[in-house]
Coordinates of C-alpha atoms in Angstrom, one line a residue:
X1 CA 92.7 -6.2 -168.1
X2 CA 96.3 -5.6 -167.2
X3 CA 98.3 -6.5 -164.1
X4 CA 99.6 -3.3 -162.5
X5 CA 102.8 -4.9 -161.3
X6 CA 104.5 -1.5 -161.6
X7 CA 102.8 -0.4 -158.4
X8 CA 105.1 -0.4 -155.4
X9 CA 102.7 -2.6 -153.3
X10 CA 102.7 -5.3 -156.0
X11 CA 106.5 -5.1 -156.5
X12 CA 107.1 -5.5 -152.7
X13 CA 104.6 -8.4 -152.5
X14 CA 106.2 -10.2 -155.4
X15 CA 109.7 -9.7 -154.0
X16 CA 108.7 -10.9 -150.6
X17 CA 106.9 -14.0 -151.9
X18 CA 109.7 -14.7 -154.5
X19 CA 112.5 -14.4 -152.0
X20 CA 110.8 -16.5 -149.4
X21 CA 110.0 -19.3 -151.9
X22 CA 113.5 -19.2 -153.2
X23 CA 114.9 -19.6 -149.7
X24 CA 112.4 -22.3 -148.7
X25 CA 113.0 -24.4 -151.9
X26 CA 116.7 -23.6 -152.0
X27 CA 117.4 -24.6 -148.4
X28 CA 115.3 -27.7 -148.9
X29 CA 117.4 -28.7 -152.0
X30 CA 120.6 -27.9 -150.1
X31 CA 119.4 -29.8 -147.0
X32 CA 118.6 -32.9 -149.1
X33 CA 122.0 -32.7 -150.9
X34 CA 123.9 -32.7 -147.6
X35 CA 121.8 -35.4 -146.0
X36 CA 122.2 -37.6 -149.1
X37 CA 125.9 -37.6 -148.6
X38 CA 125.5 -39.2 -145.2
X39 CA 122.6 -41.7 -145.3
X40 CA 120.7 -43.8 -147.9
X41 CA 117.9 -42.7 -150.1
X42 CA 114.9 -43.7 -147.9
X43 CA 116.5 -41.8 -144.9
X44 CA 117.1 -38.8 -147.1
X45 CA 113.4 -38.6 -148.2
X46 CA 112.3 -39.1 -144.6
X47 CA 114.6 -36.3 -143.3
X48 CA 113.3 -34.0 -146.0
X49 CA 109.6 -34.6 -145.1
X50 CA 110.2 -34.3 -141.4
X51 CA 111.9 -30.9 -142.0
X52 CA 108.9 -29.8 -144.0
X53 CA 106.6 -30.9 -141.1
X54 CA 108.6 -28.8 -138.7
X55 CA 108.3 -25.8 -141.0
X56 CA 104.5 -26.1 -140.6
X57 CA 104.9 -25.5 -136.9
X58 CA 106.5 -22.2 -137.8
X59 CA 103.6 -21.2 -140.0
X60 CA 101.2 -22.0 -137.2
X61 CA 103.2 -20.0 -134.6
X62 CA 103.2 -16.8 -136.5
X63 CA 99.7 -15.6 -135.3
X64 CA 101.0 -15.8 -131.7
X65 CA 104.2 -14.0 -132.8
X66 CA 102.3 -11.3 -134.5
X67 CA 99.6 -10.7 -131.8
X68 CA 101.4 -11.3 -128.6
X69 CA 104.6 -9.4 -129.2
X70 CA 104.8 -5.6 -129.3
X71 CA 105.9 -3.9 -132.5
X72 CA 109.5 -3.1 -131.4
X73 CA 110.0 -6.6 -129.9
X74 CA 108.7 -8.2 -133.2
X75 CA 111.2 -6.2 -135.2
X76 CA 114.1 -7.2 -133.0
X77 CA 113.0 -10.9 -133.1
X78 CA 112.7 -10.8 -136.9
X79 CA 116.3 -9.8 -137.2
X80 CA 117.5 -12.2 -134.6
X81 CA 115.6 -15.1 -136.2
X82 CA 117.2 -14.2 -139.6
X83 CA 120.6 -14.4 -138.0
X84 CA 119.7 -17.6 -136.2
X85 CA 118.6 -19.2 -139.6
X86 CA 121.9 -18.0 -141.2
X87 CA 123.9 -19.7 -138.3
X88 CA 121.9 -23.0 -138.8
X89 CA 122.6 -23.1 -142.5
X90 CA 126.3 -22.4 -141.9
X91 CA 126.4 -25.2 -139.3
X92 CA 124.8 -27.5 -141.8
X93 CA 127.5 -26.7 -144.3
X94 CA 130.2 -27.8 -141.9
X95 CA 128.8 -31.4 -141.9
X96 CA 130.3 -32.2 -138.5
X97 CA 127.9 -35.1 -138.1
X98 CA 124.5 -36.3 -139.3
X99 CA 122.8 -34.8 -136.2
X100 CA 124.5 -31.4 -136.8
X101 CA 123.0 -31.4 -140.3
X102 CA 119.5 -32.7 -139.4
X103 CA 118.7 -30.6 -136.3
X104 CA 120.1 -27.3 -137.5
X105 CA 118.2 -27.9 -140.8
X106 CA 115.0 -28.4 -138.8
X107 CA 115.6 -25.3 -136.8
X108 CA 116.1 -23.3 -140.1
X109 CA 112.9 -24.7 -141.5
X110 CA 111.0 -23.7 -138.3
X111 CA 112.2 -20.1 -138.8
X112 CA 111.4 -20.2 -142.5
X113 CA 107.9 -21.3 -141.7
X114 CA 107.5 -18.3 -139.4
X115 CA 108.8 -16.0 -142.1
X116 CA 106.6 -17.7 -144.7
X117 CA 103.4 -17.0 -142.8
X118 CA 104.5 -13.4 -142.2
X119 CA 105.3 -13.0 -146.0
X120 CA 101.9 -14.2 -147.1
X121 CA 100.0 -12.2 -144.5
X122 CA 101.9 -8.9 -145.0
X123 CA 101.7 -9.3 -148.8
X124 CA 97.9 -9.4 -148.5
X125 CA 97.9 -6.4 -146.2
X126 CA 100.0 -4.3 -148.6
X127 CA 98.3 -5.2 -151.9
X128 CA 95.8 -2.7 -153.2
X129 CA 93.6 -5.3 -154.8
X130 CA 93.2 -9.1 -154.8
X131 CA 91.9 -9.2 -158.3
X132 CA 95.3 -10.2 -159.8
X133 CA 96.5 -12.2 -156.8
X134 CA 97.1 -15.5 -158.6
X135 CA 99.3 -14.1 -161.3
X136 CA 101.3 -12.1 -158.7
X137 CA 101.8 -15.4 -156.8
X138 CA 102.8 -17.1 -160.1
X139 CA 105.3 -14.4 -161.0
X140 CA 106.9 -14.6 -157.6
X141 CA 107.0 -18.4 -157.8
X142 CA 108.6 -18.3 -161.3
X143 CA 111.2 -15.8 -160.0
X144 CA 112.1 -18.0 -157.1
X145 CA 112.6 -21.1 -159.3
X146 CA 114.8 -19.2 -161.7
X147 CA 116.9 -17.9 -158.7
X148 CA 117.2 -21.4 -157.4
X149 CA 118.2 -22.8 -160.9
X150 CA 120.8 -20.1 -161.2
X151 CA 122.2 -20.8 -157.7
X152 CA 122.3 -24.6 -158.3
X153 CA 124.1 -24.3 -161.6
X154 CA 126.3 -21.3 -161.3
X155 CA 127.6 -21.7 -157.7
X156 CA 129.8 -24.7 -157.1
X157 CA 131.0 -23.9 -153.6
X158 CA 128.7 -24.8 -150.7
X159 CA 130.2 -21.9 -148.7
X160 CA 129.3 -19.4 -151.4
X161 CA 125.8 -21.0 -151.5
X162 CA 125.5 -20.3 -147.7
X163 CA 126.5 -16.7 -148.2
X164 CA 123.8 -16.3 -150.9
X165 CA 121.2 -17.8 -148.6
X166 CA 122.3 -15.4 -145.8
X167 CA 122.1 -12.3 -148.0
X168 CA 118.6 -13.3 -149.1
X169 CA 117.5 -14.0 -145.5
X170 CA 118.6 -10.5 -144.6
X171 CA 116.8 -9.1 -147.6
X172 CA 113.6 -10.9 -146.7
X173 CA 113.8 -9.7 -143.1
X174 CA 114.3 -6.1 -144.3
X175 CA 111.2 -6.4 -146.7
X176 CA 109.1 -7.9 -143.9
X177 CA 110.0 -5.0 -141.5
X178 CA 109.3 -2.5 -144.3
X179 CA 105.9 -4.1 -145.0
X180 CA 105.0 -4.2 -141.3
X181 CA 105.9 -0.5 -140.9
X182 CA 103.7 0.4 -144.0
X183 CA 100.8 -1.6 -142.6
X184 CA 101.3 0.0 -139.1
X185 CA 101.5 3.5 -140.6
X186 CA 98.3 3.0 -142.6
X187 CA 96.4 1.6 -139.6
X188 CA 97.4 4.5 -137.3
X189 CA 96.9 7.2 -139.8
X190 CA 93.3 6.3 -140.7
X191 CA 90.5 6.5 -138.1
X192 CA 87.9 3.8 -137.6
X193 CA 85.4 5.2 -140.1
X194 CA 88.0 5.7 -142.8
X195 CA 89.3 2.1 -142.3
X196 CA 85.8 0.8 -143.0
X197 CA 85.5 2.8 -146.3
X198 CA 87.5 1.4 -149.2
X199 CA 87.3 4.8 -151.0
X200 CA 89.1 6.5 -148.2
X201 CA 92.0 4.1 -147.7
X202 CA 92.5 2.9 -151.3
X203 CA 92.3 -0.7 -150.2
X204 CA 89.8 -3.3 -151.3
X205 CA 86.8 -3.7 -148.9
X206 CA 87.2 -6.7 -146.6
X207 CA 84.1 -8.1 -144.9
X208 CA 85.0 -10.7 -142.2
X209 CA 83.1 -13.9 -141.8
X210 CA 82.6 -16.3 -138.9
X211 CA 82.1 -19.2 -141.4
X212 CA 85.1 -21.5 -141.3
X213 CA 83.7 -24.4 -143.4
X214 CA 85.3 -23.2 -146.7
X215 CA 88.7 -23.0 -145.0
X216 CA 88.4 -26.4 -143.5
X217 CA 87.4 -28.0 -146.8
X218 CA 90.2 -26.2 -148.5
X219 CA 92.7 -27.6 -145.9
X220 CA 91.4 -31.1 -146.6
X221 CA 91.5 -30.5 -150.3
X222 CA 95.2 -29.3 -150.3
X223 CA 96.1 -32.1 -147.8
X224 CA 94.7 -34.9 -150.0
X225 CA 96.2 -33.3 -153.2
X226 CA 99.5 -33.1 -151.4
X227 CA 99.4 -36.8 -150.9
X228 CA 99.5 -37.3 -154.6
X229 CA 102.2 -34.7 -155.2
X230 CA 104.3 -35.8 -152.3
X231 CA 104.3 -39.4 -153.6
X232 CA 105.6 -38.0 -156.9
X233 CA 108.0 -35.8 -155.1
X234 CA 109.3 -38.7 -152.9
X235 CA 109.9 -40.8 -156.0
X236 CA 111.8 -38.0 -157.7
X237 CA 113.8 -37.2 -154.5
X238 CA 114.7 -40.9 -154.0
X239 CA 116.1 -41.0 -157.5
X240 CA 118.0 -37.8 -156.8
X241 CA 119.4 -39.1 -153.5
X242 CA 120.9 -42.2 -155.2
X243 CA 122.4 -40.1 -158.0
X244 CA 120.2 -41.2 -160.9
X245 CA 118.9 -37.7 -161.6
X246 CA 119.6 -34.2 -160.5
X247 CA 116.5 -32.2 -159.7
X248 CA 118.4 -29.0 -159.9
X249 CA 119.1 -29.2 -163.6
X250 CA 117.2 -27.8 -166.7
X251 CA 113.9 -29.7 -166.3
X252 CA 113.3 -27.5 -163.2
X253 CA 112.7 -24.6 -165.6
X254 CA 109.4 -26.3 -166.4
X255 CA 108.4 -25.6 -162.8
X256 CA 108.9 -21.9 -163.3
X257 CA 106.9 -22.0 -166.5
X258 CA 104.1 -23.9 -165.0
X259 CA 103.9 -21.6 -162.0
X260 CA 103.8 -18.5 -164.3
X261 CA 101.2 -20.1 -166.6
X262 CA 99.1 -21.1 -163.5
X263 CA 99.0 -17.6 -162.2
X264 CA 97.6 -16.1 -165.5
X265 CA 95.2 -19.0 -166.1
X266 CA 93.8 -18.9 -162.6
X267 CA 93.1 -15.2 -162.9
X268 CA 90.8 -15.7 -166.0
X269 CA 87.4 -14.2 -165.2
X270 CA 88.5 -13.6 -161.6
X271 CA 89.3 -17.2 -160.9
X272 CA 86.1 -18.7 -162.4
X273 CA 88.1 -21.7 -163.8
X274 CA 90.7 -22.0 -161.1
X275 CA 89.2 -25.2 -159.5
X276 CA 88.4 -26.8 -162.8
X277 CA 92.0 -26.3 -164.1
X278 CA 93.4 -27.6 -160.9
X279 CA 91.2 -30.7 -161.1
X280 CA 92.5 -31.4 -164.6
X281 CA 96.1 -31.1 -163.3
X282 CA 95.2 -33.6 -160.6
X283 CA 94.0 -36.1 -163.2
X284 CA 97.2 -35.7 -165.1
X285 CA 99.3 -36.3 -162.0
X286 CA 97.3 -39.4 -161.0
X287 CA 97.7 -40.8 -164.5
X288 CA 101.4 -40.1 -164.4
X289 CA 101.7 -42.2 -161.2
X290 CA 99.9 -45.1 -162.8
X291 CA 102.1 -44.9 -165.9
X292 CA 105.3 -44.8 -163.8
X293 CA 104.2 -47.9 -161.9
X294 CA 103.5 -49.7 -165.2
X295 CA 107.1 -49.1 -166.3
X296 CA 106.8 -45.7 -167.9
X297 CA 109.7 -43.4 -168.4
X298 CA 111.0 -41.7 -165.3
X299 CA 112.0 -38.7 -167.5
X300 CA 108.3 -38.2 -168.6
X301 CA 107.3 -38.6 -164.9
X302 CA 109.8 -35.8 -164.0
X303 CA 108.3 -33.5 -166.6
X304 CA 104.7 -34.1 -165.5
X305 CA 105.8 -33.6 -161.9
X306 CA 107.3 -30.2 -162.6
X307 CA 104.5 -29.1 -164.7
X308 CA 101.8 -30.0 -162.2
X309 CA 103.7 -28.9 -159.1
X310 CA 103.8 -25.3 -160.3
X311 CA 100.1 -25.3 -160.7
X312 CA 99.6 -26.9 -157.3
X313 CA 101.9 -24.4 -155.5
X314 CA 100.2 -21.4 -157.0
X315 CA 96.7 -22.9 -156.3
X316 CA 97.2 -23.4 -152.6
X317 CA 99.1 -20.2 -152.0
X318 CA 96.7 -17.9 -153.8
X319 CA 93.6 -19.7 -152.5
X320 CA 94.5 -19.3 -148.9
X321 CA 95.9 -15.8 -149.2
X322 CA 92.6 -14.7 -150.7
X323 CA 90.6 -16.6 -148.1
X324 CA 92.5 -15.0 -145.3
X325 CA 91.1 -11.6 -146.1
X326 CA 87.7 -12.8 -144.9
X327 CA 88.7 -14.8 -141.9
X328 CA 88.8 -13.7 -138.3
X329 CA 92.5 -14.6 -137.9
X330 CA 94.1 -13.6 -141.3
X331 CA 97.6 -14.2 -140.0
X332 CA 96.8 -17.9 -139.5
X333 CA 95.0 -18.5 -142.8
X334 CA 97.4 -16.6 -145.2
X335 CA 100.1 -19.3 -144.9
X336 CA 97.8 -22.3 -144.3
X337 CA 98.3 -23.6 -147.9
X338 CA 102.0 -24.3 -147.3
X339 CA 101.2 -25.6 -143.8
X340 CA 98.6 -28.1 -145.1
X341 CA 101.0 -29.2 -147.9
X342 CA 104.0 -29.7 -145.5
X343 CA 102.0 -31.5 -142.8
X344 CA 100.6 -33.9 -145.3
X345 CA 104.0 -34.6 -146.8
X346 CA 105.4 -35.3 -143.3
X347 CA 102.5 -37.6 -142.3
X348 CA 102.6 -39.8 -145.4
X349 CA 106.4 -40.2 -145.5
X350 CA 106.5 -43.6 -143.8
X351 CA 103.6 -45.1 -145.8
X352 CA 104.8 -43.6 -149.0
X353 CA 108.3 -45.0 -148.7
X354 CA 107.0 -48.4 -147.7
X355 CA 104.6 -48.4 -150.6
X356 CA 107.4 -47.4 -153.1
X357 CA 109.7 -50.2 -151.9
X358 CA 107.0 -52.8 -151.8
X359 CA 107.1 -53.6 -155.5
X360 CA 103.3 -54.0 -155.6
X361 CA 102.5 -51.8 -158.5
X362 CA 98.9 -52.7 -158.7
X363 CA 98.4 -51.6 -155.1
X364 CA 100.1 -48.3 -155.8
X365 CA 97.8 -47.7 -158.8
X366 CA 94.6 -48.6 -156.8
X367 CA 95.6 -46.3 -153.9
X368 CA 96.4 -43.4 -156.3
X369 CA 92.9 -43.8 -157.9
X370 CA 91.2 -44.0 -154.6
X371 CA 93.0 -40.9 -153.5
X372 CA 91.9 -39.2 -156.7
X373 CA 88.3 -40.1 -155.9
X374 CA 88.6 -38.6 -152.4
X375 CA 90.0 -35.4 -153.9
X376 CA 87.1 -35.3 -156.4
X377 CA 84.6 -35.5 -153.6
X378 CA 86.3 -32.9 -151.4
X379 CA 86.7 -30.6 -154.4
X380 CA 83.0 -30.8 -155.2
X381 CA 82.1 -30.0 -151.6
X382 CA 84.6 -27.1 -151.5
X383 CA 83.3 -25.6 -154.7
X384 CA 79.7 -25.7 -153.5
X385 CA 80.6 -24.3 -150.0
X386 CA 82.8 -21.6 -151.5
X387 CA 80.0 -20.4 -153.8
X388 CA 77.6 -20.1 -150.9
X389 CA 80.3 -18.4 -148.9
X390 CA 81.0 -15.9 -151.7
X391 CA 77.3 -15.2 -152.1
X392 CA 76.9 -14.6 -148.4
X393 CA 79.8 -12.1 -148.4
X394 CA 78.4 -10.3 -151.4
X395 CA 74.9 -10.0 -149.8
X396 CA 76.5 -8.7 -146.6
X397 CA 78.6 -6.2 -148.6
X398 CA 75.5 -5.0 -150.4
X399 CA 73.7 -4.5 -147.1
X400 CA 76.7 -2.6 -145.8
X401 CA 76.6 -0.4 -148.8
X402 CA 72.9 0.3 -148.5
X403 CA 73.4 1.2 -144.8
X404 CA 76.3 3.4 -145.6
X405 CA 74.3 5.2 -148.3
X406 CA 71.4 5.6 -146.0
X407 CA 73.7 7.0 -143.2
X408 CA 75.1 9.5 -145.6
X409 CA 71.7 10.7 -146.8
X410 CA 70.3 10.8 -143.2
X411 CA 73.3 12.8 -142.0
X412 CA 73.0 15.2 -144.9
X413 CA 69.2 15.6 -144.4
X414 CA 69.7 16.7 -140.7
X415 CA 72.9 18.6 -141.3
X416 CA 75.0 16.6 -138.9
X417 CA 78.6 17.7 -138.4
X418 CA 81.3 15.2 -139.2
X419 CA 81.7 14.3 -135.5
X420 CA 77.9 14.1 -135.0
X421 CA 77.8 11.7 -138.0
X422 CA 80.4 9.4 -136.3
X423 CA 78.5 9.5 -133.0
X424 CA 75.2 8.8 -134.8
X425 CA 76.7 5.9 -136.7
X426 CA 77.7 4.2 -133.5
X427 CA 74.3 5.0 -131.8
X428 CA 72.2 3.2 -134.5
X429 CA 74.7 0.6 -135.8
X430 CA 76.2 -0.7 -132.6
X431 CA 75.2 -1.6 -129.0
X432 CA 78.1 0.3 -127.5
X433 CA 77.5 2.3 -124.4
X434 CA 78.1 6.1 -124.4
X435 CA 81.5 5.5 -122.7
X436 CA 82.5 3.0 -125.3
X437 CA 81.4 5.3 -128.1
X438 CA 83.4 8.2 -126.5
X439 CA 86.5 6.0 -126.2
X440 CA 86.3 4.7 -129.8
X441 CA 86.2 8.3 -131.0
X442 CA 88.9 9.5 -128.6
X443 CA 86.6 12.1 -127.0
X444 CA 85.4 12.6 -123.4
X445 CA 82.1 11.2 -122.2
X446 CA 80.8 14.8 -121.6
X447 CA 81.6 15.8 -125.2
X448 CA 80.0 12.6 -126.5
X449 CA 76.9 13.3 -124.5
X450 CA 76.7 16.8 -125.9
X451 CA 76.8 15.5 -129.4
X452 CA 74.1 13.0 -128.6
X453 CA 71.9 15.7 -127.2
X454 CA 72.4 17.8 -130.3
X455 CA 71.4 14.8 -132.5
X456 CA 68.2 14.2 -130.5
X457 CA 67.3 17.9 -130.9
X458 CA 68.0 17.9 -134.6
X459 CA 66.0 14.7 -135.3
X460 CA 63.3 15.5 -132.8
X461 CA 63.5 12.4 -130.6
X462 CA 64.1 11.9 -126.8
X463 CA 65.9 8.6 -126.5
X464 CA 68.4 6.3 -128.3
X465 CA 65.6 3.7 -128.9
X466 CA 63.4 6.5 -130.4
X467 CA 66.3 7.6 -132.6
X468 CA 66.9 4.0 -133.8
X469 CA 63.2 3.4 -134.6
X470 CA 63.0 6.7 -136.5
X471 CA 66.1 5.9 -138.5
X472 CA 64.9 2.4 -139.4
X473 CA 61.6 3.8 -140.7
X474 CA 63.1 6.9 -142.4
X475 CA 63.2 7.0 -146.2
X476 CA 64.8 9.7 -148.3
X477 CA 62.2 11.8 -150.0
X478 CA 62.5 12.2 -153.8

């Protein structure tokens, strides 16, 4: 097994995800750094998490942006939003007042949320296979962390940092536009029958499902996990805000290593051990919280936080991207991992800060353990539901394949022309009217009726019902 990262589709997806994650984490670090110069540690942590909550709104707005706006308007809006985000970051750098750092920062995160959802959705649309999805996410995540580390340590001027963010924003906008054009070109160049056949398009077969339970359970799982990781993150951010540690220094390299390792470990046997590995990481993180509250080393806590956070980021990103392939609104589900994480971080901010400042270490440990128990229950429910969901999709795919094989054999048996085969497929596999069939094939009703008459004559039936019954009972002779 090898990862074919040399393919252009994989390279584009890795670049899009890597640049977006760099921008999101880089602007977050930059925002925290500026806010910390103006307010105390608790207010800094609160501002960070509220900005993350605002970004979740951007993730949720993307399906409307994608479906309600025409192609040309979407392209123009993408460029305008990139420019608006650049302006917001530049305004933050001026530090005219606390409000002119806080509100432009939130506006920037709103736009980044929109771009993030677009990134994950378009990455899935352009990839040729989802078999190595986790490691591609891991490579992109590691790339983003290394870019952020280089920016934090090599650039000393905030103005130059703003210029770097601006260039990457333009690069991300260009990649998004390129990916959207590629998806649009592929959609328009293939007709309906070719799009349903993976062999014709070169894309992996996608069977949509109306079942949303696995997605809901995964949202709950990521949200509860985020409570644990956000508590660790808040503790680290609080120490960074008061100047005790700098989260942009060398321990952050561990975050890149853990993300890269997570990608390759999660892909073992097509994700067979993904949930189990993530559960072990959760145990480690919960134990770390308990040790810190009992007087353990903050440095050890920082290392554990970085090692576990990389696994968590790759887990929720890859899980929701893969799930989005089978959901009715893929634009919504592709970025739902980051959405659930950010919403959870924003909601627990007040309680988390109050708990950390309470001094009641035993209460902190008990709550962390209770949260771990809840995560364990939701994880078990998700694993069971996901297994049933996967089996249902596999059965449906097998049925589709059998029907497709039967259609091919029947069409060959009665020597249908390519157009007659398309008309026949819609006659027996859909309830569409003759007019709807004609419109779907871009032919006139009269031409469609002529093909139907020819099919009836070749098969020897007189009605659509007779054709359907004959087809259902027909078996290929040896």
